[in-house]
C-alpha positions as protocol buffer text, in pm:
chain_id: "A"
residue {
  index: 1
  type: MET
  ca { x: 8474 y: 4502 z: 12632 }
}
residue {
  index: 2
  type: LEU
  ca { x: 8723 y: 4533 z: 12346 }
}
residue {
  index: 3
  type: ALA
  ca { x: 9099 y: 4547 z: 12338 }
}
residue {
  index: 4
  type: LEU
  ca { x: 9346 y: 4567 z: 12050 }
}
residue {
  index: 5
  type: GLN
  ca { x: 9658 y: 4397 z: 12174 }
}
residue {
  index: 6
  type: THR
  ca { x: 9755 y: 4049 z: 12286 }
}
residue {
  index: 7
  type: PRO
  ca { x: 10023 y: 4064 z: 12554 }
}
residue {
  index: 8
  type: PRO
  ca { x: 10169 y: 3750 z: 12706 }
}
residue {
  index: 9
  type: ALA
  ca { x: 10043 y: 3642 z: 13043 }
}
residue {
  index: 10
  type: ILE
  ca { x: 10123 y: 3394 z: 13316 }
}
residue {
  index: 11
  type: GLU
  ca { x: 10050 y: 3317 z: 13684 }
}
residue {
  index: 12
  type: ALA
  ca { x: 9941 y: 3057 z: 13936 }
}
residue {
  index: 13
  type: PRO
  ca { x: 9724 y: 3064 z: 14243 }
}
residue {
  index: 14
  type: ALA
  ca { x: 9798 y: 2998 z: 14605 }
}
residue {
  index: 15
  type: PRO
  ca { x: 9499 y: 2932 z: 14830 }
}
residue {
  index: 16
  type: ALA
  ca { x: 9464 y: 3105 z: 15162 }
}
residue {
  index: 17
  type: GLN
  ca { x: 9220 y: 3072 z: 15448 }
}
residue {
  index: 18
  type: ALA
  ca { x: 9170 y: 3233 z: 15790 }
}
residue {
  index: 19
  type: ARG
  ca { x: 9012 y: 3546 z: 15922 }
}
residue {
  index: 20
  type: HIS
  ca { x: 9298 y: 3774 z: 15821 }
}
residue {
  index: 21
  type: TRP
  ca { x: 9325 y: 3627 z: 15476 }
}
residue {
  index: 22
  type: ASP
  ca { x: 9489 y: 3858 z: 15227 }
}
residue {
  index: 23
  type: LEU
  ca { x: 9200 y: 3887 z: 14984 }
}
residue {
  index: 24
  type: THR
  ca { x: 9410 y: 4099 z: 14748 }
}
residue {
  index: 25
  type: VAL
  ca { x: 9656 y: 3818 z: 14676 }
}
residue {
  index: 26
  type: GLY
  ca { x: 9376 y: 3562 z: 14690 }
}
residue {
  index: 27
  type: LEU
  ca { x: 9175 y: 3743 z: 14423 }
}
residue {
  index: 28
  type: ILE
  ca { x: 9481 y: 3805 z: 14206 }
}
residue {
  index: 29
  type: ASN
  ca { x: 9531 y: 3429 z: 14207 }
}
residue {
  index: 30
  type: ALA
  ca { x: 9164 y: 3364 z: 14126 }
}
residue {
  index: 31
  type: THR
  ca { x: 9132 y: 3625 z: 13848 }
}
residue {
  index: 32
  type: VAL
  ca { x: 9187 y: 3533 z: 13483 }
}
residue {
  index: 33
  type: GLN
  ca { x: 9182 y: 3700 z: 13147 }
}
residue {
  index: 34
  type: LEU
  ca { x: 8905 y: 3596 z: 12907 }
}
residue {
  index: 35
  type: ASP
  ca { x: 8942 y: 3659 z: 12536 }
}
residue {
  index: 36
  type: GLN
  ca { x: 8835 y: 3560 z: 12187 }
}
residue {
  index: 37
  type: PRO
  ca { x: 9014 y: 3667 z: 11867 }
}
residue {
  index: 38
  type: THR
  ca { x: 8806 y: 3887 z: 11637 }
}
residue {
  index: 39
  type: GLY
  ca { x: 9068 y: 3941 z: 11366 }
}
residue {
  index: 40
  type: ALA
  ca { x: 9436 y: 3910 z: 11287 }
}
residue {
  index: 41
  type: GLU
  ca { x: 9533 y: 4168 z: 11551 }
}
residue {
  index: 42
  type: THR
  ca { x: 9215 y: 4227 z: 11750 }
}
residue {
  index: 43
  type: ARG
  ca { x: 9026 y: 4039 z: 12016 }
}
residue {
  index: 44
  type: THR
  ca { x: 8742 y: 4073 z: 12260 }
}
residue {
  index: 45
  type: VAL
  ca { x: 8880 y: 4083 z: 12614 }
}
residue {
  index: 46
  type: GLY
  ca { x: 8720 y: 4066 z: 12957 }
}
residue {
  index: 47
  type: THR
  ca { x: 8800 y: 3963 z: 13312 }
}
residue {
  index: 48
  type: GLY
  ca { x: 8669 y: 3669 z: 13510 }
}
residue {
  index: 49
  type: PHE
  ca { x: 8717 y: 3545 z: 13864 }
}
residue {
  index: 50
  type: LEU
  ca { x: 8657 y: 3211 z: 14034 }
}
residue {
  index: 51
  type: ILE
  ca { x: 8421 y: 3140 z: 14322 }
}
residue {
  index: 52
  type: ASP
  ca { x: 8417 y: 2822 z: 14531 }
}
residue {
  index: 53
  type: ALA
  ca { x: 8043 y: 2752 z: 14535 }
}
residue {
  index: 54
  type: PRO
  ca { x: 7964 y: 2391 z: 14640 }
}
residue {
  index: 55
  type: ARG
  ca { x: 7644 y: 2234 z: 14514 }
}
residue {
  index: 56
  type: PRO
  ca { x: 7353 y: 2196 z: 14759 }
}
residue {
  index: 57
  type: ASP
  ca { x: 7465 y: 1840 z: 14835 }
}
residue {
  index: 58
  type: GLY
  ca { x: 7811 y: 1967 z: 14931 }
}
residue {
  index: 59
  type: THR
  ca { x: 8004 y: 1841 z: 14630 }
}
residue {
  index: 60
  type: PRO
  ca { x: 8275 y: 2083 z: 14514 }
}
residue {
  index: 61
  type: ARG
  ca { x: 8209 y: 2326 z: 14231 }
}
residue {
  index: 62
  type: VAL
  ca { x: 8409 y: 2613 z: 14082 }
}
residue {
  index: 63
  type: VAL
  ca { x: 8208 y: 2892 z: 13923 }
}
residue {
  index: 64
  type: MET
  ca { x: 8348 y: 3156 z: 13692 }
}
residue {
  index: 65
  type: VAL
  ca { x: 8199 y: 3504 z: 13725 }
}
residue {
  index: 66
  type: THR
  ca { x: 8217 y: 3773 z: 13457 }
}
residue {
  index: 67
  type: ALA
  ca { x: 8003 y: 4042 z: 13297 }
}
residue {
  index: 68
  type: GLY
  ca { x: 7725 y: 3911 z: 13076 }
}
residue {
  index: 69
  type: HIS
  ca { x: 7813 y: 4143 z: 12789 }
}
residue {
  index: 70
  type: VAL
  ca { x: 8170 y: 4007 z: 12776 }
}
residue {
  index: 71
  type: LEU
  ca { x: 8040 y: 3664 z: 12672 }
}
residue {
  index: 72
  type: GLU
  ca { x: 7763 y: 3806 z: 12456 }
}
residue {
  index: 73
  type: LYS
  ca { x: 8024 y: 3990 z: 12247 }
}
residue {
  index: 74
  type: MET
  ca { x: 8208 y: 3664 z: 12179 }
}
residue {
  index: 75
  type: PRO
  ca { x: 8029 y: 3503 z: 11881 }
}
residue {
  index: 76
  type: ASP
  ca { x: 8241 y: 3187 z: 11852 }
}
residue {
  index: 77
  type: PRO
  ca { x: 8161 y: 2874 z: 12053 }
}
residue {
  index: 78
  type: ASP
  ca { x: 8490 y: 2882 z: 12248 }
}
residue {
  index: 79
  type: MET
  ca { x: 8676 y: 3152 z: 12436 }
}
residue {
  index: 80
  type: ARG
  ca { x: 9026 y: 3138 z: 12582 }
}
residue {
  index: 81
  type: VAL
  ca { x: 9086 y: 3137 z: 12957 }
}
residue {
  index: 82
  type: GLY
  ca { x: 9428 y: 3260 z: 13067 }
}
residue {
  index: 83
  type: TRP
  ca { x: 9534 y: 2982 z: 13303 }
}
residue {
  index: 84
  type: ARG
  ca { x: 9888 y: 3004 z: 13440 }
}
residue {
  index: 85
  type: ILE
  ca { x: 10129 y: 2731 z: 13551 }
}
residue {
  index: 86
  type: ALA
  ca { x: 10399 y: 2763 z: 13818 }
}
residue {
  index: 87
  type: MET
  ca { x: 10730 y: 2619 z: 13697 }
}
residue {
  index: 88
  type: PRO
  ca { x: 10987 y: 2438 z: 13918 }
}
residue {
  index: 89
  type: ASP
  ca { x: 11242 y: 2720 z: 13875 }
}
residue {
  index: 90
  type: GLY
  ca { x: 11001 y: 2980 z: 14012 }
}
residue {
  index: 91
  type: SER
  ca { x: 10897 y: 3117 z: 13673 }
}
residue {
  index: 92
  type: TRP
  ca { x: 10550 y: 3095 z: 13524 }
}
residue {
  index: 93
  type: LYS
  ca { x: 10408 y: 2957 z: 13201 }
}
residue {
  index: 94
  type: PHE
  ca { x: 10106 y: 3116 z: 13038 }
}
residue {
  index: 95
  type: ASP
  ca { x: 9872 y: 2836 z: 12934 }
}
residue {
  index: 96
  type: PRO
  ca { x: 9552 y: 2974 z: 12779 }
}
residue {
  index: 97
  type: GLN
  ca { x: 9300 y: 2701 z: 12708 }
}
residue {
  index: 98
  type: PRO
  ca { x: 8971 y: 2698 z: 12517 }
}
residue {
  index: 99
  type: LEU
  ca { x: 8648 y: 2690 z: 12713 }
}
residue {
  index: 100
  type: GLU
  ca { x: 8319 y: 2614 z: 12542 }
}
residue {
  index: 101
  type: ILE
  ca { x: 8067 y: 2892 z: 12598 }
}
residue {
  index: 102
  type: ARG
  ca { x: 7807 y: 2792 z: 12335 }
}
residue {
  index: 103
  type: ASN
  ca { x: 7686 y: 2449 z: 12229 }
}
residue {
  index: 104
  type: GLU
  ca { x: 7655 y: 2327 z: 11870 }
}
residue {
  index: 105
  type: ALA
  ca { x: 7314 y: 2492 z: 11842 }
}
residue {
  index: 106
  type: GLY
  ca { x: 7462 y: 2826 z: 11946 }
}
residue {
  index: 107
  type: THR
  ca { x: 7290 y: 2823 z: 12285 }
}
residue {
  index: 108
  type: PRO
  ca { x: 7487 y: 3004 z: 12559 }
}
residue {
  index: 109
  type: LEU
  ca { x: 7621 y: 2773 z: 12829 }
}
residue {
  index: 110
  type: TRP
  ca { x: 7643 y: 3046 z: 13089 }
}
residue {
  index: 111
  type: THR
  ca { x: 7367 y: 3158 z: 13324 }
}
residue {
  index: 112
  type: THR
  ca { x: 7260 y: 3519 z: 13361 }
}
residue {
  index: 113
  type: LEU
  ca { x: 7037 y: 3707 z: 13601 }
}
residue {
  index: 114
  type: GLU
  ca { x: 6760 y: 3893 z: 13422 }
}
residue {
  index: 115
  type: GLY
  ca { x: 6824 y: 4267 z: 13419 }
}
residue {
  index: 116
  type: ARG
  ca { x: 7175 y: 4235 z: 13563 }
}
residue {
  index: 117
  type: ASP
  ca { x: 7502 y: 4224 z: 13367 }
}
residue {
  index: 118
  type: VAL
  ca { x: 7626 y: 3915 z: 13550 }
}
residue {
  index: 119
  type: ALA
  ca { x: 7718 y: 3580 z: 13393 }
}
residue {
  index: 120
  type: VAL
  ca { x: 7820 y: 3266 z: 13579 }
}
residue {
  index: 121
  type: MET
  ca { x: 7915 y: 2919 z: 13462 }
}
residue {
  index: 122
  type: GLU
  ca { x: 8057 y: 2609 z: 13619 }
}
residue {
  index: 123
  type: VAL
  ca { x: 8410 y: 2537 z: 13499 }
}
residue {
  index: 124
  type: GLU
  ca { x: 8667 y: 2260 z: 13526 }
}
residue {
  index: 125
  type: ALA
  ca { x: 8959 y: 2471 z: 13646 }
}
residue {
  index: 126
  type: PRO
  ca { x: 9317 y: 2345 z: 13681 }
}
residue {
  index: 127
  type: GLU
  ca { x: 9377 y: 2213 z: 14031 }
}
residue {
  index: 128
  type: ALA
  ca { x: 9579 y: 2515 z: 14148 }
}
residue {
  index: 129
  type: PHE
  ca { x: 9305 y: 2753 z: 14034 }
}
residue {
  index: 130
  type: ALA
  ca { x: 9030 y: 2540 z: 14187 }
}
residue {
  index: 131
  type: LYS
  ca { x: 9212 y: 2565 z: 14519 }
}
residue {
  index: 132
  type: ALA
  ca { x: 9246 y: 2942 z: 14475 }
}
residue {
  index: 133
  type: ALA
  ca { x: 8874 y: 2999 z: 14409 }
}
residue {
  index: 134
  type: ILE
  ca { x: 8729 y: 3250 z: 14656 }
}
residue {
  index: 135
  type: PRO
  ca { x: 8477 y: 3107 z: 14908 }
}
residue {
  index: 136
  type: LEU
  ca { x: 8119 y: 3211 z: 14838 }
}
residue {
  index: 137
  type: ALA
  ca { x: 8095 y: 3350 z: 15192 }
}
residue {
  index: 138
  type: TRP
  ca { x: 8336 y: 3632 z: 15101 }
}
residue {
  index: 139
  type: LEU
  ca { x: 8077 y: 3782 z: 14866 }
}
residue {
  index: 140
  type: ALA
  ca { x: 7884 y: 4066 z: 15028 }
}
residue {
  index: 141
  type: ASP
  ca { x: 7512 y: 4001 z: 15064 }
}
residue {
  index: 142
  type: ALA
  ca { x: 7202 y: 4219 z: 15072 }
}
residue {
  index: 143
  type: ASP
  ca { x: 7275 y: 4341 z: 15426 }
}
residue {
  index: 144
  type: SER
  ca { x: 7653 y: 4375 z: 15413 }
}
residue {
  index: 145
  type: PHE
  ca { x: 7679 y: 4740 z: 15309 }
}
residue {
  index: 146
  type: GLU
  ca { x: 7456 y: 4851 z: 15596 }
}
residue {
  index: 147
  type: THR
  ca { x: 7619 y: 4616 z: 15846 }
}
residue {
  index: 148
  type: LEU
  ca { x: 7971 y: 4719 z: 15744 }
}
residue {
  index: 149
  type: ASP
  ca { x: 7878 y: 5086 z: 15705 }
}
residue {
  index: 150
  type: VAL
  ca { x: 8005 y: 5110 z: 15348 }
}
residue {
  index: 151
  type: GLY
  ca { x: 7948 y: 5459 z: 15212 }
}
residue {
  index: 152
  type: PRO
  ca { x: 8059 y: 5729 z: 14968 }
}
residue {
  index: 153
  type: GLY
  ca { x: 8429 y: 5805 z: 14983 }
}
residue {
  index: 154
  type: ASP
  ca { x: 8534 y: 5457 z: 15097 }
}
residue {
  index: 155
  type: GLU
  ca { x: 8813 y: 5308 z: 14889 }
}
residue {
  index: 156
  type: LEU
  ca { x: 8765 y: 4982 z: 14702 }
}
residue {
  index: 157
  type: LEU
  ca { x: 9012 y: 4783 z: 14494 }
}
residue {
  index: 158
  type: ALA
  ca { x: 8960 y: 4650 z: 14142 }
}
residue {
  index: 159
  type: LEU
  ca { x: 9130 y: 4381 z: 13935 }
}
residue {
  index: 160
  type: GLY
  ca { x: 9124 y: 4353 z: 13559 }
}
residue {
  index: 161
  type: PHE
  ca { x: 9302 y: 4355 z: 13226 }
}
residue {
  index: 162
  type: PRO
  ca { x: 9258 y: 4709 z: 13087 }
}
residue {
  index: 163
  type: ARG
  ca { x: 9289 y: 4697 z: 12708 }
}
residue {
  index: 164
  type: GLY
  ca { x: 9405 y: 4339 z: 12745 }
}
residue {
  index: 165
  type: LEU
  ca { x: 9717 y: 4429 z: 12939 }
}
residue {
  index: 166
  type: SER
  ca { x: 9858 y: 4231 z: 13231 }
}
residue {
  index: 167
  type: SER
  ca { x: 10057 y: 4380 z: 13517 }
}
residue {
  index: 168
  type: ASN
  ca { x: 10369 y: 4200 z: 13392 }
}
residue {
  index: 169
  type: ARG
  ca { x: 10475 y: 3920 z: 13159 }
}
residue {
  index: 170
  type: ALA
  ca { x: 10362 y: 3675 z: 13426 }
}
residue {
  index: 171
  type: GLY
  ca { x: 10003 y: 3764 z: 13336 }
}
residue {
  index: 172
  type: PHE
  ca { x: 9880 y: 3890 z: 13672 }
}
residue {
  index: 173
  type: PRO
  ca { x: 9573 y: 4116 z: 13658 }
}
residue {
  index: 174
  type: ILE
  ca { x: 9630 y: 4486 z: 13717 }
}
residue {
  index: 175
  type: LEU
  ca { x: 9527 y: 4618 z: 14060 }
}
residue {
  index: 176
  type: ARG
  ca { x: 9353 y: 4956 z: 14071 }
}
residue {
  index: 177
  type: VAL
  ca { x: 9193 y: 5165 z: 14346 }
}
residue {
  index: 178
  type: GLY
  ca { x: 8892 y: 5396 z: 14346 }
}
residue {
  index: 179
  type: ARG
  ca { x: 8631 y: 5547 z: 14574 }
}
residue {
  index: 180
  type: VAL
  ca { x: 8262 y: 5476 z: 14616 }
}
residue {
  index: 181
  type: ALA
  ca { x: 8093 y: 5761 z: 14428 }
}
residue {
  index: 182
  type: SER
  ca { x: 7727 y: 5683 z: 14502 }
}
residue {
  index: 183
  type: TYR
  ca { x: 7481 y: 5746 z: 14782 }
}
residue {
  index: 184
  type: PRO
  ca { x: 7279 y: 5570 z: 14910 }
}
residue {
  index: 185
  type: LEU
  ca { x: 7398 y: 5213 z: 14859 }
}
residue {
  index: 186
  type: ALA
  ca { x: 7117 y: 5030 z: 15036 }
}
residue {
  index: 187
  type: PRO
  ca { x: 6876 y: 4864 z: 15017 }
}
residue {
  index: 188
  type: VAL
  ca { x: 7025 y: 4653 z: 14739 }
}
residue {
  index: 189
  type: SER
  ca { x: 6681 y: 4598 z: 14587 }
}
residue {
  index: 190
  type: ALA
  ca { x: 6651 y: 4973 z: 14526 }
}
residue {
  index: 191
  type: PHE
  ca { x: 7018 y: 5031 z: 14437 }
}
residue {
  index: 192
  type: PRO
  ca { x: 7142 y: 4720 z: 14253 }
}
residue {
  index: 193
  type: THR
  ca { x: 7449 y: 4905 z: 14122 }
}
residue {
  index: 194
  type: PHE
  ca { x: 7675 y: 5179 z: 14249 }
}
residue {
  index: 195
  type: LEU
  ca { x: 7935 y: 5409 z: 14097 }
}
residue {
  index: 196
  type: MET
  ca { x: 8307 y: 5389 z: 14160 }
}
residue {
  index: 197
  type: ASP
  ca { x: 8539 y: 5681 z: 14090 }
}
residue {
  index: 198
  type: PHE
  ca { x: 8820 y: 5537 z: 13878 }
}
residue {
  index: 199
  type: THR
  ca { x: 8911 y: 5516 z: 13511 }
}
residue {
  index: 200
  type: VAL
  ca { x: 8762 y: 5213 z: 13338 }
}
residue {
  index: 201
  type: PHE
  ca { x: 8904 y: 5066 z: 13018 }
}
residue {
  index: 202
  type: PRO
  ca { x: 8788 y: 4795 z: 12779 }
}
residue {
  index: 203
  type: GLY
  ca { x: 8898 y: 4465 z: 12929 }
}
residue {
  index: 204
  type: ASN
  ca { x: 8808 y: 4561 z: 13287 }
}
residue {
  index: 205
  type: SER
  ca { x: 8452 y: 4431 z: 13255 }
}
residue {
  index: 206
  type: GLY
  ca { x: 8378 y: 4135 z: 13480 }
}
residue {
  index: 207
  type: GLY
  ca { x: 8654 y: 4211 z: 13729 }
}
residue {
  index: 208
  type: PRO
  ca { x: 8602 y: 4188 z: 14107 }
}
residue {
  index: 209
  type: ILE
  ca { x: 8559 y: 4500 z: 14320 }
}
residue {
  index: 210
  type: PHE
  ca { x: 8659 y: 4439 z: 14681 }
}
residue {
  index: 211
  type: TRP
  ca { x: 8770 y: 4579 z: 15016 }
}
residue {
  index: 212
  type: THR
  ca { x: 9070 y: 4484 z: 15227 }
}
residue {
  index: 213
  type: PRO
  ca { x: 9238 y: 4666 z: 15519 }
}
residue {
  index: 214
  type: THR
  ca { x: 9480 y: 4825 z: 15268 }
}
residue {
  index: 215
  type: ALA
  ca { x: 9193 y: 5043 z: 15143 }
}
residue {
  index: 216
  type: ARG
  ca { x: 9106 y: 5359 z: 15334 }
}
residue {
  index: 217
  type: ARG
  ca { x: 8767 y: 5418 z: 15494 }
}
residue {
  index: 218
  type: ARG
  ca { x: 8586 y: 5736 z: 15595 }
}
residue {
  index: 219
  type: PRO
  ca { x: 8686 y: 5885 z: 15931 }
}
residue {
  index: 220
  type: GLY
  ca { x: 8473 y: 5763 z: 16220 }
}
residue {
  index: 221
  type: THR
  ca { x: 8371 y: 5436 z: 16057 }
}
residue {
  index: 222
  type: THR
  ca { x: 8457 y: 5098 z: 16202 }
}
residue {
  index: 223
  type: GLU
  ca { x: 8684 y: 4874 z: 15998 }
}
residue {
  index: 224
  type: PRO
  ca { x: 8521 y: 4541 z: 15906 }
}
residue {
  index: 225
  type: ASP
  ca { x: 8676 y: 4235 z: 16070 }
}
residue {
  index: 226
  type: HIS
  ca { x: 8739 y: 4064 z: 15736 }
}
residue {
  index: 227
  type: PRO
  ca { x: 8777 y: 4154 z: 15367 }
}
residue {
  index: 228
  type: PHE
  ca { x: 8485 y: 4114 z: 15129 }
}
residue {
  index: 229
  type: ILE
  ca { x: 8393 y: 4128 z: 14760 }
}
residue {
  index: 230
  type: ALA
  ca { x: 8161 y: 4425 z: 14709 }
}
residue {
  index: 231
  type: GLY
  ca { x: 8062 y: 4350 z: 14351 }
}
residue {
  index: 232
  type: MET
  ca { x: 8165 y: 4311 z: 13989 }
}
residue {
  index: 233
  type: LEU
  ca { x: 8258 y: 4583 z: 13742 }
}
residue {
  index: 234
  type: SER
  ca { x: 7996 y: 4601 z: 13470 }
}
residue {
  index: 235
  type: GLN
  ca { x: 8079 y: 4904 z: 13253 }
}
residue {
  index: 236
  type: GLU
  ca { x: 8209 y: 5259 z: 13235 }
}
residue {
  index: 237
  type: VAL
  ca { x: 7992 y: 5570 z: 13231 }
}
residue {
  index: 238
  type: ILE
  ca { x: 7989 y: 5758 z: 12898 }
}
residue {
  index: 239
  type: VAL
  ca { x: 7769 y: 6060 z: 12826 }
}
residue {
  index: 240
  type: GLY
  ca { x: 7757 y: 6123 z: 12454 }
}
residue {
  index: 241
  type: THR
  ca { x: 8121 y: 6071 z: 12361 }
}
residue {
  index: 242
  type: GLU
  ca { x: 8261 y: 6188 z: 12693 }
}
residue {
  index: 243
  type: ARG
  ca { x: 8408 y: 5936 z: 12936 }
}
residue {
  index: 244
  type: LEU
  ca { x: 8333 y: 6040 z: 13294 }
}
residue {
  index: 245
  type: GLU
  ca { x: 8597 y: 5813 z: 13454 }
}
residue {
  index: 246
  type: LEU
  ca { x: 8330 y: 5630 z: 13653 }
}
residue {
  index: 247
  type: GLY
  ca { x: 8265 y: 5258 z: 13675 }
}
residue {
  index: 248
  type: VAL
  ca { x: 7929 y: 5090 z: 13727 }
}
residue {
  index: 249
  type: VAL
  ca { x: 7952 y: 4808 z: 13984 }
}
residue {
  index: 250
  type: VAL
  ca { x: 7688 y: 4537 z: 14020 }
}
residue {
  index: 251
  type: GLN
  ca { x: 7638 y: 4460 z: 14388 }
}
residue {
  index: 252
  type: ALA
  ca { x: 7768 y: 4119 z: 14501 }
}
residue {
  index: 253
  type: GLN
  ca { x: 7425 y: 3999 z: 14611 }
}
residue {
  index: 254
  type: TYR
  ca { x: 7337 y: 3959 z: 14243 }
}
residue {
  index: 255
  type: ILE
  ca { x: 7642 y: 3739 z: 14190 }
}
residue {
  index: 256
  type: ARG
  ca { x: 7504 y: 3523 z: 14470 }
}
residue {
  index: 257
  type: ASP
  ca { x: 7162 y: 3521 z: 14303 }
}
residue {
  index: 258
  type: ALA
  ca { x: 7310 y: 3422 z: 13967 }
}
residue {
  index: 259
  type: ILE
  ca { x: 7506 y: 3136 z: 14124 }
}
residue {
  index: 260
  type: ALA
  ca { x: 7187 y: 3018 z: 14298 }
}
residue {
  index: 261
  type: LEU
  ca { x: 7022 y: 2987 z: 13954 }
}
residue {
  index: 262
  type: LEU
  ca { x: 7274 y: 2716 z: 13864 }
}
residue {
  index: 263
  type: ASP
  ca { x: 7095 y: 2487 z: 14111 }
}
residue {
  index: 264
  type: LYS
  ca { x: 6747 y: 2544 z: 13972 }
}
residue {
  index: 265
  type: PRO
  ca { x: 6600 y: 2295 z: 13719 }
}
residue {
  index: 266
  type: LYS
  ca { x: 6649 y: 2406 z: 13360 }
}
residue {
  index: 267
  type: ALA
  ca { x: 6342 y: 2481 z: 13154 }
}
residue {
  index: 268
  type: PRO
  ca { x: 6292 y: 2232 z: 12866 }
}
């Protein structure tokens, strides 16, 4: 999605494990701004987040997740990833670095899932970010919404860079909250996306949508015993020229499916 301003940014991740892991802070640390200049004062901006997805043989691998259309709208071979560096005095240094997204022939280097606005690619992340990558197991799967009784009215949290803005000069993504606005949500095969009631801006695309105990649930439902990533923000809902203040979220199972494609042999 598009944004018109280029604010400074900065940050660094801190890994966390354990059952009561604070997924909010964990995902803030693992979420980065993606951008590519399109003119003197304009740029294409999106959001990406990092998943720790080891290869089938167990070797480590960090995968960046974002919306497919974010990368498709970037025509140049490189985009910038907003890495952040922690400084000894407690401050942060914004250190955006180029990442190749197309080869010399113009072929995309990311992998997409047909019919779903999800793009994934393996990246060489700075060590601190590699450690902050979210374990693959924290992504909801095809059965999670039924098992965890996720339904309309439940609150979910979202991270992103609306119109290219950060939450402060340190470059942290902006945290938002909304409610599930769809019913039913399962089975995933029949309902691959769901609606979330919150205002979406250009730059939010590709951001994680997730649940932690800080988010409210419907009365009478049981709170899950751990946080989880419910999906990825794909787009906003617009009818004609009217913005309905609804976001379209791709269910997390399709992020899992896209990552699984990385391990399949490439067609010649």
